[in-house]
PDB file of C-alpha atoms and ligand atoms in Angstrom:
ATOM      1  CA  MET A1259      -8.148  72.943 -46.587  1.00  0.00           C
ATOM      2  CA  ALA A1260      -7.772  70.250 -43.471  1.00  0.00           C
ATOM      3  CA  THR A1261     -10.338  69.833 -41.194  1.00  0.00           C
ATOM      4  CA  VAL A1262      -9.905  70.765 -37.716  1.00  0.00           C
ATOM      5  CA  THR A1263     -11.035  68.532 -34.769  1.00  0.00           C
ATOM      6  CA  VAL A1264     -11.862  70.249 -31.656  1.00  0.00           C
ATOM      7  CA  THR A1265     -12.332  68.100 -28.798  1.00  0.00           C
ATOM      8  CA  LEU A1266     -13.391  68.471 -24.855  1.00  0.00           C
ATOM      9  CA  GLN A1267      -9.700  68.076 -24.084  1.00  0.00           C
ATOM     10  CA  ASP A1268      -8.353  71.232 -25.550  1.00  0.00           C
ATOM     11  CA  TYR A1269     -10.785  73.305 -23.827  1.00  0.00           C
ATOM     12  CA  LYS A1270      -9.756  72.170 -20.363  1.00  0.00           C
ATOM     13  CA  THR A1271      -7.044  73.595 -18.588  1.00  0.00           C
ATOM     14  CA  SER A1272      -4.995  72.031 -15.493  1.00  0.00           C
ATOM     15  CA  GLU A1273      -6.502  74.191 -12.776  1.00  0.00           C
ATOM     16  CA  LYS A1274      -8.846  72.257 -10.404  1.00  0.00           C
ATOM     17  CA  ALA A1275     -12.155  74.063 -10.180  1.00  0.00           C
ATOM     18  CA  TRP A1276     -12.467  75.460  -6.498  1.00  0.00           C
ATOM     19  CA  TRP A1277     -16.286  75.788  -6.530  1.00  0.00           C
ATOM     20  CA  CYS A1278     -18.245  74.126  -3.974  1.00  0.00           C
ATOM     21  CA  PRO A1279     -19.161  70.288  -4.672  1.00  0.00           C
ATOM     22  CA  GLY A1280     -22.535  70.587  -6.321  1.00  0.00           C
ATOM     23  CA  CYS A1281     -22.421  74.215  -7.348  1.00  0.00           C
ATOM     24  CA  GLY A1282     -24.351  75.074 -10.453  1.00  0.00           C
ATOM     25  CA  ASP A1283     -21.402  76.558 -11.941  1.00  0.00           C
ATOM     26  CA  PHE A1284     -19.671  73.258 -13.006  1.00  0.00           C
ATOM     27  CA  GLY A1285     -22.807  72.738 -15.210  1.00  0.00           C
ATOM     28  CA  VAL A1286     -22.396  76.268 -16.955  1.00  0.00           C
ATOM     29  CA  LEU A1287     -18.624  75.237 -17.478  1.00  0.00           C
ATOM     30  CA  ALA A1288     -19.648  72.246 -18.786  1.00  0.00           C
ATOM     31  CA  ALA A1289     -22.085  73.506 -21.206  1.00  0.00           C
ATOM     32  CA  LEU A1290     -19.996  76.419 -22.654  1.00  0.00           C
ATOM     33  CA  GLN A1291     -17.065  74.065 -23.350  1.00  0.00           C
ATOM     34  CA  LYS A1292     -19.231  71.471 -25.030  1.00  0.00           C
ATOM     35  CA  ALA A1293     -20.812  74.342 -27.142  1.00  0.00           C
ATOM     36  CA  LEU A1294     -17.408  75.530 -28.369  1.00  0.00           C
ATOM     37  CA  VAL A1295     -16.439  71.760 -29.487  1.00  0.00           C
ATOM     38  CA  GLU A1296     -19.950  71.254 -31.014  1.00  0.00           C
ATOM     39  CA  LEU A1297     -19.450  74.607 -32.964  1.00  0.00           C
ATOM     40  CA  GLU A1298     -15.979  73.476 -33.809  1.00  0.00           C
ATOM     41  CA  ILE A1299     -14.434  76.764 -32.859  1.00  0.00           C
ATOM     42  CA  GLU A1300     -10.908  76.621 -31.920  1.00  0.00           C
ATOM     43  CA  PRO A1301      -9.510  77.674 -28.511  1.00  0.00           C
ATOM     44  CA  HIS A1302      -7.149  80.288 -30.125  1.00  0.00           C
ATOM     45  CA  ASN A1303     -10.077  81.973 -31.483  1.00  0.00           C
ATOM     46  CA  VAL A1304     -12.201  82.266 -28.343  1.00  0.00           C
ATOM     47  CA  ALA A1305     -11.683  84.980 -25.780  1.00  0.00           C
ATOM     48  CA  VAL A1306     -13.406  84.731 -21.997  1.00  0.00           C
ATOM     49  CA  VAL A1307     -13.689  87.900 -20.090  1.00  0.00           C
ATOM     50  CA  ALA A1308     -14.850  86.944 -16.645  1.00  0.00           C
ATOM     51  CA  GLY A1309     -16.205  88.857 -13.667  1.00  0.00           C
ATOM     52  CA  ILE A1310     -15.077  88.833 -10.110  1.00  0.00           C
ATOM     53  CA  GLY A1311     -17.115  86.272  -7.925  1.00  0.00           C
ATOM     54  CA  CYS A1312     -17.076  82.624  -7.577  1.00  0.00           C
ATOM     55  CA  SER A1313     -18.743  82.769 -11.412  1.00  0.00           C
ATOM     56  CA  GLY A1314     -15.712  85.059 -12.432  1.00  0.00           C
ATOM     57  CA  LYS A1315     -13.235  81.671 -12.213  1.00  0.00           C
ATOM     58  CA  ILE A1316     -14.940  80.102 -15.030  1.00  0.00           C
ATOM     59  CA  GLY A1317     -12.221  81.781 -17.170  1.00  0.00           C
ATOM     60  CA  ASN A1318      -9.400  79.817 -15.367  1.00  0.00           C
ATOM     61  CA  TYR A1319     -10.874  76.766 -16.598  1.00  0.00           C
ATOM     62  CA  ILE A1320     -11.516  77.410 -20.126  1.00  0.00           C
ATOM     63  CA  ASN A1321      -8.426  76.884 -22.634  1.00  0.00           C
ATOM     64  CA  ALA A1322      -9.086  80.174 -24.631  1.00  0.00           C
ATOM     65  CA  TYR A1323      -7.775  83.467 -23.757  1.00  0.00           C
ATOM     66  CA  ASN A1324      -8.815  84.876 -20.526  1.00  0.00           C
ATOM     67  CA  ILE A1325      -9.210  88.182 -18.921  1.00  0.00           C
ATOM     68  CA  HIS A1326     -10.073  88.395 -15.198  1.00  0.00           C
ATOM     69  CA  VAL A1327     -11.397  91.848 -14.986  1.00  0.00           C
ATOM     70  CA  THR A1328     -12.338  94.252 -12.317  1.00  0.00           C
ATOM     71  CA  HIS A1329     -15.813  93.837 -10.441  1.00  0.00           C
ATOM     72  CA  GLY A1330     -18.490  94.492 -13.052  1.00  0.00           C
ATOM     73  CA  ARG A1331     -16.497  95.354 -16.044  1.00  0.00           C
ATOM     74  CA  THR A1332     -17.073  92.384 -18.422  1.00  0.00           C
ATOM     75  CA  MET A1333     -18.772  94.344 -21.107  1.00  0.00           C
ATOM     76  CA  PRO A1334     -16.667  97.223 -21.813  1.00  0.00           C
ATOM     77  CA  VAL A1335     -13.537  94.888 -21.997  1.00  0.00           C
ATOM     78  CA  ALA A1336     -15.437  92.357 -24.076  1.00  0.00           C
ATOM     79  CA  LEU A1337     -16.555  95.141 -26.340  1.00  0.00           C
ATOM     80  CA  GLY A1338     -13.045  96.343 -26.590  1.00  0.00           C
ATOM     81  CA  LEU A1339     -11.692  93.122 -27.813  1.00  0.00           C
ATOM     82  CA  LYS A1340     -14.524  92.592 -30.055  1.00  0.00           C
ATOM     83  CA  LEU A1341     -13.689  96.054 -31.877  1.00  0.00           C
ATOM     84  CA  ALA A1342     -10.417  95.184 -31.955  1.00  0.00           C
ATOM     85  CA  ASN A1343     -10.631  91.751 -33.491  1.00  0.00           C
ATOM     86  CA  ARG A1344     -14.083  90.730 -34.717  1.00  0.00           C
ATOM     87  CA  ASP A1345     -12.881  87.422 -35.772  1.00  0.00           C
ATOM     88  CA  LEU A1346     -12.901  86.322 -31.972  1.00  0.00           C
ATOM     89  CA  THR A1347     -15.911  84.610 -30.646  1.00  0.00           C
ATOM     90  CA  VAL A1348     -15.983  86.823 -27.334  1.00  0.00           C
ATOM     91  CA  ILE A1349     -17.730  85.447 -24.345  1.00  0.00           C
ATOM     92  CA  ALA A1350     -18.518  87.187 -21.251  1.00  0.00           C
ATOM     93  CA  ALA A1351     -19.190  85.538 -18.076  1.00  0.00           C
ATOM     94  CA  GLY A1352     -19.990  86.264 -14.223  1.00  0.00           C
ATOM     95  CA  GLY A1353     -22.518  86.619 -11.709  1.00  0.00           C
ATOM     96  CA  ASP A1354     -25.557  88.168 -10.907  1.00  0.00           C
ATOM     97  CA  GLY A1355     -23.955  90.622  -8.484  1.00  0.00           C
ATOM     98  CA  ASP A1356     -21.104  91.361 -10.844  1.00  0.00           C
ATOM     99  CA  GLY A1357     -23.675  92.028 -13.970  1.00  0.00           C
ATOM    100  CA  TYR A1358     -26.960  93.555 -12.380  1.00  0.00           C
ATOM    101  CA  ALA A1359     -25.415  95.649  -9.552  1.00  0.00           C
ATOM    102  CA  ILE A1360     -21.837  97.040 -10.038  1.00  0.00           C
ATOM    103  CA  GLY A1361     -22.017  95.958 -13.823  1.00  0.00           C
ATOM    104  CA  MET A1362     -25.768  97.324 -14.475  1.00  0.00           C
ATOM    105  CA  SER A1363     -24.884 100.325 -16.495  1.00  0.00           C
ATOM    106  CA  HIS A1364     -22.349  98.652 -18.697  1.00  0.00           C
ATOM    107  CA  PHE A1365     -24.977  95.698 -19.391  1.00  0.00           C
ATOM    108  CA  LEU A1366     -27.946  98.157 -20.486  1.00  0.00           C
ATOM    109  CA  HIS A1367     -25.407 100.064 -22.812  1.00  0.00           C
ATOM    110  CA  ALA A1368     -23.947  96.997 -24.400  1.00  0.00           C
ATOM    111  CA  MET A1369     -27.567  95.635 -25.103  1.00  0.00           C
ATOM    112  CA  ARG A1370     -28.540  98.887 -26.943  1.00  0.00           C
ATOM    113  CA  ARG A1371     -25.575  98.926 -28.814  1.00  0.00           C
ATOM    114  CA  ASN A1372     -25.536  95.054 -30.185  1.00  0.00           C
ATOM    115  CA  PRO A1373     -21.846  94.144 -30.339  1.00  0.00           C
ATOM    116  CA  ASP A1374     -21.405  90.180 -31.223  1.00  0.00           C
ATOM    117  CA  ILE A1375     -20.883  89.235 -27.625  1.00  0.00           C
ATOM    118  CA  THR A1376     -22.395  86.310 -25.717  1.00  0.00           C
ATOM    119  CA  TYR A1377     -23.089  87.234 -22.049  1.00  0.00           C
ATOM    120  CA  ILE A1378     -23.650  84.057 -19.581  1.00  0.00           C
ATOM    121  CA  VAL A1379     -24.657  85.072 -16.202  1.00  0.00           C
ATOM    122  CA  MET A1380     -24.477  82.634 -13.681  1.00  0.00           C
ATOM    123  CA  ASP A1381     -27.193  83.694 -11.563  1.00  0.00           C
ATOM    124  CA  ASN A1382     -27.490  81.963  -8.002  1.00  0.00           C
ATOM    125  CA  ARG A1383     -29.648  85.019  -6.407  1.00  0.00           C
ATOM    126  CA  ILE A1384     -26.802  85.809  -4.037  1.00  0.00           C
ATOM    127  CA  TYR A1385     -23.134  86.873  -3.643  1.00  0.00           C
ATOM    128  CA  GLY A1386     -21.551  83.654  -3.336  1.00  0.00           C
ATOM    129  CA  LEU A1387     -17.697  84.758  -2.928  1.00  0.00           C
ATOM    130  CA  THR A1388     -18.278  87.209  -0.196  1.00  0.00           C
ATOM    131  CA  LYS A1389     -20.206  84.529   1.629  1.00  0.00           C
ATOM    132  CA  GLY A1390     -23.681  85.190   1.008  1.00  0.00           C
ATOM    133  CA  GLN A1391     -25.212  89.030   0.923  1.00  0.00           C
ATOM    134  CA  THR A1392     -28.191  89.549  -1.104  1.00  0.00           C
ATOM    135  CA  SER A1393     -27.726  90.340  -4.683  1.00  0.00           C
ATOM    136  CA  PRO A1394     -29.908  92.142  -7.156  1.00  0.00           C
ATOM    137  CA  THR A1395     -31.903  89.074  -7.873  1.00  0.00           C
ATOM    138  CA  SER A1396     -32.446  88.111  -4.659  1.00  0.00           C
ATOM    139  CA  GLN A1397     -36.172  87.734  -3.614  1.00  0.00           C
ATOM    140  CA  THR A1398     -38.053  90.092  -1.501  1.00  0.00           C
ATOM    141  CA  GLY A1399     -37.840  88.642   1.939  1.00  0.00           C
ATOM    142  CA  PHE A1400     -34.748  86.520   1.268  1.00  0.00           C
ATOM    143  CA  GLU A1401     -32.870  86.336   4.444  1.00  0.00           C
ATOM    144  CA  THR A1402     -29.138  86.389   4.850  1.00  0.00           C
ATOM    145  CA  LYS A1403     -26.504  87.090   7.871  1.00  0.00           C
ATOM    146  CA  SER A1404     -26.736  90.421   6.824  1.00  0.00           C
ATOM    147  CA  THR A1405     -30.210  90.928   6.074  1.00  0.00           C
ATOM    148  CA  PRO A1406     -31.844  88.965   8.882  1.00  0.00           C
ATOM    149  CA  ASP A1407     -34.983  90.649   8.633  1.00  0.00           C
ATOM    150  CA  GLY A1408     -35.188  89.865   4.919  1.00  0.00           C
ATOM    151  CA  ASN A1409     -34.470  91.674   1.596  1.00  0.00           C
ATOM    152  CA  LEU A1410     -36.652  94.487   1.424  1.00  0.00           C
ATOM    153  CA  GLU A1411     -35.862  95.465  -1.983  1.00  0.00           C
ATOM    154  CA  ARG A1412     -37.684  94.046  -5.169  1.00  0.00           C
ATOM    155  CA  PRO A1413     -35.428  91.795  -7.459  1.00  0.00           C
ATOM    156  CA  VAL A1414     -34.053  93.045 -10.789  1.00  0.00           C
ATOM    157  CA  GLN A1415     -35.704  91.303 -13.732  1.00  0.00           C
ATOM    158  CA  PRO A1416     -32.788  90.445 -15.937  1.00  0.00           C
ATOM    159  CA  ILE A1417     -34.960  88.980 -18.770  1.00  0.00           C
ATOM    160  CA  GLN A1418     -37.548  91.813 -18.885  1.00  0.00           C
ATOM    161  CA  LEU A1419     -34.828  94.451 -18.526  1.00  0.00           C
ATOM    162  CA  ALA A1420     -32.942  92.834 -21.494  1.00  0.00           C
ATOM    163  CA  LEU A1421     -36.001  92.770 -23.832  1.00  0.00           C
ATOM    164  CA  ALA A1422     -36.675  96.314 -22.910  1.00  0.00           C
ATOM    165  CA  ALA A1423     -33.194  97.214 -23.472  1.00  0.00           C
ATOM    166  CA  GLY A1424     -33.469  96.025 -26.992  1.00  0.00           C
ATOM    167  CA  ALA A1425     -31.015  92.997 -26.640  1.00  0.00           C
ATOM    168  CA  THR A1426     -31.179  90.713 -29.880  1.00  0.00           C
ATOM    169  CA  TYR A1427     -31.139  87.439 -28.296  1.00  0.00           C
ATOM    170  CA  VAL A1428     -32.272  86.733 -24.930  1.00  0.00           C
ATOM    171  CA  ALA A1429     -32.323  83.152 -23.287  1.00  0.00           C
ATOM    172  CA  GLN A1430     -32.390  81.844 -20.158  1.00  0.00           C
ATOM    173  CA  GLY A1431     -31.062  78.239 -19.104  1.00  0.00           C
ATOM    174  CA  PHE A1432     -30.584  76.227 -15.708  1.00  0.00           C
ATOM    175  CA  SER A1433     -27.336  74.529 -14.857  1.00  0.00           C
ATOM    176  CA  SER A1434     -28.485  71.324 -14.454  1.00  0.00           C
ATOM    177  CA  ASN A1435     -30.564  71.210 -17.824  1.00  0.00           C
ATOM    178  CA  GLN A1436     -27.503  70.625 -20.034  1.00  0.00           C
ATOM    179  CA  LYS A1437     -29.005  69.904 -23.212  1.00  0.00           C
ATOM    180  CA  GLN A1438     -31.031  72.930 -23.422  1.00  0.00           C
ATOM    181  CA  LEU A1439     -28.013  74.939 -21.844  1.00  0.00           C
ATOM    182  CA  VAL A1440     -25.849  73.929 -24.685  1.00  0.00           C
ATOM    183  CA  ARG A1441     -28.157  74.735 -27.273  1.00  0.00           C
ATOM    184  CA  LEU A1442     -28.794  78.189 -25.956  1.00  0.00           C
ATOM    185  CA  ILE A1443     -25.051  78.978 -25.525  1.00  0.00           C
ATOM    186  CA  LYS A1444     -24.569  77.697 -29.178  1.00  0.00           C
ATOM    187  CA  GLY A1445     -27.532  79.705 -30.528  1.00  0.00           C
ATOM    188  CA  ALA A1446     -26.122  82.789 -28.455  1.00  0.00           C
ATOM    189  CA  ILE A1447     -22.501  82.329 -30.080  1.00  0.00           C
ATOM    190  CA  GLN A1448     -24.035  81.640 -33.433  1.00  0.00           C
ATOM    191  CA  HIS A1449     -26.372  84.917 -33.331  1.00  0.00           C
ATOM    192  CA  LYS A1450     -25.033  87.934 -34.904  1.00  0.00           C
ATOM    193  CA  GLY A1451     -25.259  90.617 -31.994  1.00  0.00           C
ATOM    194  CA  PHE A1452     -25.516  90.860 -28.184  1.00  0.00           C
ATOM    195  CA  ALA A1453     -26.746  87.631 -26.705  1.00  0.00           C
ATOM    196  CA  LEU A1454     -27.753  87.356 -23.123  1.00  0.00           C
ATOM    197  CA  VAL A1455     -28.096  83.717 -21.719  1.00  0.00           C
ATOM    198  CA  ASN A1456     -29.392  84.216 -17.986  1.00  0.00           C
ATOM    199  CA  THR A1457     -28.487  80.984 -16.212  1.00  0.00           C
ATOM    200  CA  PHE A1458     -29.637  79.728 -13.030  1.00  0.00           C
ATOM    201  CA  SER A1459     -26.834  78.209 -11.338  1.00  0.00           C
ATOM    202  CA  PRO A1460     -27.876  77.288  -7.697  1.00  0.00           C
ATOM    203  CA  CYS A1461     -25.345  78.441  -4.684  1.00  0.00           C
ATOM    204  CA  VAL A1462     -25.650  75.218  -2.380  1.00  0.00           C
ATOM    205  CA  THR A1463     -23.670  76.976   0.272  1.00  0.00           C
ATOM    206  CA  PHE A1464     -25.332  80.241   0.826  1.00  0.00           C
ATOM    207  CA  ASN A1465     -28.810  80.009  -0.861  1.00  0.00           C
ATOM    208  CA  LYS A1466     -30.965  77.447   0.665  1.00  0.00           C
ATOM    209  CA  VAL A1467     -34.017  78.719  -0.904  1.00  0.00           C
ATOM    210  CA  ASN A1468     -33.356  78.961  -4.444  1.00  0.00           C
ATOM    211  CA  THR A1469     -31.986  75.446  -4.928  1.00  0.00           C
ATOM    212  CA  TYR A1470     -32.145  72.805  -7.633  1.00  0.00           C
ATOM    213  CA  ASP A1471     -35.367  71.407  -6.071  1.00  0.00           C
ATOM    214  CA  TRP A1472     -36.984  74.995  -6.048  1.00  0.00           C
ATOM    215  CA  PHE A1473     -35.805  75.781  -9.445  1.00  0.00           C
ATOM    216  CA  LYS A1474     -37.032  72.310 -10.726  1.00  0.00           C
ATOM    217  CA  GLU A1475     -40.494  72.918  -9.443  1.00  0.00           C
ATOM    218  CA  HIS A1476     -40.787  76.718 -10.463  1.00  0.00           C
ATOM    219  CA  LEU A1477     -39.506  76.721 -13.943  1.00  0.00           C
ATOM    220  CA  VAL A1478     -41.472  76.869 -16.927  1.00  0.00           C
ATOM    221  CA  ASP A1479     -39.491  75.341 -19.970  1.00  0.00           C
ATOM    222  CA  LEU A1480     -40.238  77.014 -23.187  1.00  0.00           C
ATOM    223  CA  ASP A1481     -39.570  73.593 -25.197  1.00  0.00           C
ATOM    224  CA  GLU A1482     -42.786  72.383 -23.410  1.00  0.00           C
ATOM    225  CA  VAL A1483     -44.665  75.514 -24.843  1.00  0.00           C
ATOM    226  CA  PRO A1484     -46.231  74.380 -28.364  1.00  0.00           C
ATOM    227  CA  ASP A1485     -47.484  78.082 -29.609  1.00  0.00           C
ATOM    228  CA  TYR A1486     -44.599  80.488 -28.018  1.00  0.00           C
ATOM    229  CA  ASP A1487     -43.033  82.485 -30.495  1.00  0.00           C
ATOM    230  CA  PRO A1488     -39.505  83.563 -29.822  1.00  0.00           C
ATOM    231  CA  HIS A1489     -39.832  86.558 -32.446  1.00  0.00           C
ATOM    232  CA  ASP A1490     -42.343  88.431 -30.758  1.00  0.00           C
ATOM    233  CA  ARG A1491     -40.629  90.975 -28.466  1.00  0.00           C
ATOM    234  CA  VAL A1492     -43.687  92.389 -26.860  1.00  0.00           C
ATOM    235  CA  ALA A1493     -45.407  88.821 -26.436  1.00  0.00           C
ATOM    236  CA  ALA A1494     -42.185  87.717 -24.748  1.00  0.00           C
ATOM    237  CA  MET A1495     -42.018  90.291 -22.267  1.00  0.00           C
ATOM    238  CA  ARG A1496     -45.774  89.469 -21.258  1.00  0.00           C
ATOM    239  CA  PHE A1497     -45.020  85.546 -21.099  1.00  0.00           C
ATOM    240  CA  VAL A1498     -41.775  86.208 -18.911  1.00  0.00           C
ATOM    241  CA  ALA A1499     -43.554  88.388 -16.679  1.00  0.00           C
ATOM    242  CA  GLU A1500     -46.614  86.335 -16.195  1.00  0.00           C
ATOM    243  CA  HIS A1501     -44.085  83.645 -14.825  1.00  0.00           C
ATOM    244  CA  ASP A1502     -42.175  86.012 -12.668  1.00  0.00           C
ATOM    245  CA  GLY A1503     -39.193  85.516 -15.154  1.00  0.00           C
ATOM    246  CA  LEU A1504     -39.156  81.854 -14.114  1.00  0.00           C
ATOM    247  CA  VAL A1505     -38.865  80.790 -17.849  1.00  0.00           C
ATOM    248  CA  THR A1506     -36.094  78.783 -19.515  1.00  0.00           C
ATOM    249  CA  GLY A1507     -35.522  78.234 -23.046  1.00  0.00           C
ATOM    250  CA  LEU A1508     -34.902  80.919 -26.307  1.00  0.00           C
ATOM    251  CA  ILE A1509     -37.109  83.808 -25.234  1.00  0.00           C
ATOM    252  CA  TYR A1510     -36.611  86.129 -28.016  1.00  0.00           C
ATOM    253  CA  GLN A1511     -34.278  86.586 -30.957  1.00  0.00           C
ATOM    254  CA  GLU A1512     -34.324  89.134 -33.421  1.00  0.00           C
ATOM    255  CA  PRO A1513     -33.612  87.764 -36.983  1.00  0.00           C
ATOM    256  CA  GLU A1514     -32.240  90.922 -38.848  1.00  0.00           C
ATOM    257  CA  SER A1515     -29.535  91.644 -36.177  1.00  0.00           C
ATOM    258  CA  ILE A1516     -26.565  93.824 -37.292  1.00  0.00           C
ATOM    259  CA  PRO A1517     -23.772  93.834 -34.840  1.00  0.00           C
ATOM    260  CA  PHE A1518     -22.316  97.118 -33.749  1.00  0.00           C
ATOM    261  CA  GLU A1519     -18.959  96.591 -35.216  1.00  0.00           C
ATOM    262  CA  GLU A1520     -20.155  96.041 -38.487  1.00  0.00           C
ATOM    263  CA  LYS A1521     -21.683  99.606 -38.613  1.00  0.00           C
ATOM    264  CA  LEU A1522     -18.800 101.325 -37.657  1.00  0.00           C
ATOM    265  CA  PRO A1523     -17.247 102.604 -41.052  1.00  0.00           C
ATOM    266  CA  GLY A1524     -13.671 103.246 -39.501  1.00  0.00           C
ATOM    267  CA  LEU A1525     -12.876  99.794 -38.699  1.00  0.00           C
ATOM    268  CA  GLY A1526     -12.987  99.015 -42.480  1.00  0.00           C
ATOM    269  CA  ARG A1527     -13.322  95.683 -43.678  1.00  0.00           C
ATOM    270  CA  ARG A1528     -10.540  93.501 -42.103  1.00  0.00           C
ATOM    271  CA  PRO A1529     -10.328  93.211 -37.959  1.00  0.00           C
ATOM    272  CA  LEU A1530      -8.309  96.115 -36.598  1.00  0.00           C
ATOM    273  CA  ALA A1531      -5.888  93.641 -35.199  1.00  0.00           C
ATOM    274  CA  ALA A1532      -5.001  92.495 -38.793  1.00  0.00           C
ATOM    275  CA  GLN A1533      -4.505  95.961 -39.952  1.00  0.00           C
ATOM    276  CA  ASP A1534      -1.504  97.863 -40.311  1.00  0.00           C
ATOM    277  CA  LEU A1535      -2.307 101.020 -38.461  1.00  0.00           C
ATOM    278  CA  ARG A1536       1.265 102.927 -38.601  1.00  0.00           C
ATOM    279  CA  PRO A1537       0.297 106.082 -40.214  1.00  0.00           C
ATOM    280  CA  ASP A1538       2.235 107.202 -43.620  1.00  0.00           C
ATOM    281  CA  LYS A1539       5.140 109.394 -42.480  1.00  0.00           C
ATOM    282  CA  GLU A1540       4.595 111.793 -45.112  1.00  0.00           C
ATOM    283  CA  LYS A1541       0.811 112.169 -44.152  1.00  0.00           C
ATOM    284  CA  LEU A1542       1.768 112.496 -40.688  1.00  0.00           C
ATOM    285  CA  GLN A1543       3.910 115.432 -41.094  1.00  0.00           C
ATOM    286  CA  GLN A1544       1.332 117.300 -43.426  1.00  0.00           C
ATOM    287  CA  ILE A1545      -1.326 116.728 -40.415  1.00  0.00           C
ATOM    288  CA  LEU A1546       1.166 117.918 -37.884  1.00  0.00           C
ATOM    289  CA  ALA A1547       2.323 121.171 -39.969  1.00  0.00           C
ATOM    290  CA  GLN A1548      -1.500 122.361 -39.781  1.00  0.00           C
ATOM    291  CA  PHE A1549      -0.997 122.678 -36.017  1.00  0.00           C
ATOM    292  CA  ARG A1550       2.416 124.665 -36.158  1.00  0.00           C
TER     293      ARG A1550
HETATM  294  C1  LIG B 501     -15.311  97.365  -6.377  1.00  0.00           C
HETATM  295  C2  LIG B 501     -15.565  96.044  -5.711  1.00  0.00           C
HETATM  296  N1  LIG B 501     -16.583  95.879  -5.110  1.00  0.00           N
HETATM  297  C3  LIG B 501     -16.615  94.890  -4.591  1.00  0.00           C
HETATM  298  C4  LIG B 501     -15.938  93.753  -4.251  1.00  0.00           C
HETATM  299  C5  LIG B 501     -16.546  92.693  -3.191  1.00  0.00           C
HETATM  300  N2  LIG B 501     -16.882  91.609  -4.048  1.00  0.00           N
HETATM  301  C6  LIG B 501     -16.343  90.484  -4.880  1.00  0.00           C
HETATM  302  S1  LIG B 501     -17.299  89.630  -5.565  1.00  0.00           S
HETATM  303  C7  LIG B 501     -18.863  90.024  -5.051  1.00  0.00           C
HETATM  304  C8  LIG B 501     -20.086  89.665  -5.301  1.00  0.00           C
HETATM  305  C9  LIG B 501     -20.178  88.446  -6.092  1.00  0.00           C
HETATM  306  O1  LIG B 501     -21.313  88.015  -6.616  1.00  0.00           O
HETATM  307  P1  LIG B 501     -21.747  87.497  -7.749  1.00  0.00           P
HETATM  308  O2  LIG B 501     -21.295  88.476  -9.010  1.00  0.00           O
HETATM  309  O3  LIG B 501     -23.252  87.110  -7.609  1.00  0.00           O
HETATM  310  O4  LIG B 501     -21.096  86.571  -7.987  1.00  0.00           O
HETATM  311  P2  LIG B 501     -20.790  84.879  -7.207  1.00  0.00           P
HETATM  312  O5  LIG B 501     -19.798  84.994  -6.416  1.00  0.00           O
HETATM  313  O6  LIG B 501     -22.249  84.790  -6.690  1.00  0.00           O
HETATM  314  O7  LIG B 501     -20.562  83.890  -8.594  1.00  0.00           O
HETATM  315  C10 LIG B 501     -18.310  91.352  -4.548  1.00  0.00           C
HETATM  316  C11 LIG B 501     -19.217  92.585  -3.762  1.00  0.00           C
HETATM  317  C12 LIG B 501     -14.963  93.867  -5.218  1.00  0.00           C
HETATM  318  N3  LIG B 501     -14.157  92.758  -5.516  1.00  0.00           N
HETATM  319  N4  LIG B 501     -14.730  94.981  -6.086  1.00  0.00           N
END
């Protein structure tokens, strides 16, 4: 069988990215494209399901199947795709507002089901596209035009939430640490089950607090923590909580993860998309006759 060479060029589209110069999302896009190339996955075997927001534009810049879904609905669409064709590499991608506000319930249920989906959240701790309101991950006290007295709420902690909800691969990256991010995304794609890669992706226009420098100063890199065990869920929970969620690296991975779609007996051994689903005419008549 001839070997296929996949290059970065294969994953580029002709569309010019309209993100603000310096936006962290450029780094996430580059890391995802690089991960797919390094794993030698061909573009026709990849589907990107993108949410609404600046981050959701990512699907337009990756030459693969792309569905730009309604706000907060990446998870159910990605799950449907995976169930219909489990040979596809399904990547869901969107912002912290998209995933952790309107999409929160889908996020939680996706994690407890454990389909083989990679979910990349571009976490800039603000609503970028709608010009800078607080998002679920904005810090308490964070001031915006619409919260001039500061955010009164506590932030959602995506990593602790994922650990508690039973996610089988939990990682956190930083868009300007490309080497680590590529590795985390590759691991997420290779993982058999639901993989969250929450990625700090600074918004240079509306978030003047959580800047590149702020993240560099506050993030603890697990690659530099010698005794960290990514297979201990409870210890991971404690470590992340102790560092206020500001940890990058592979936080947790369940070694014996069986994806949802492999447990569904009705799907048979071949992907649904490759099966002949037309019912046998005679059998159908017999079934219908029972209802006459
Ligand atoms: C049902 C619905 N509600 C609200 C909106 C308005 N809206 C568009 S993008 C967005 C938030 C985007 O924030 P985030 O997901 O953090 O992405 P970012 O733009 O920061 O990448 C909102 C509220 C919408 N498009 N649809």
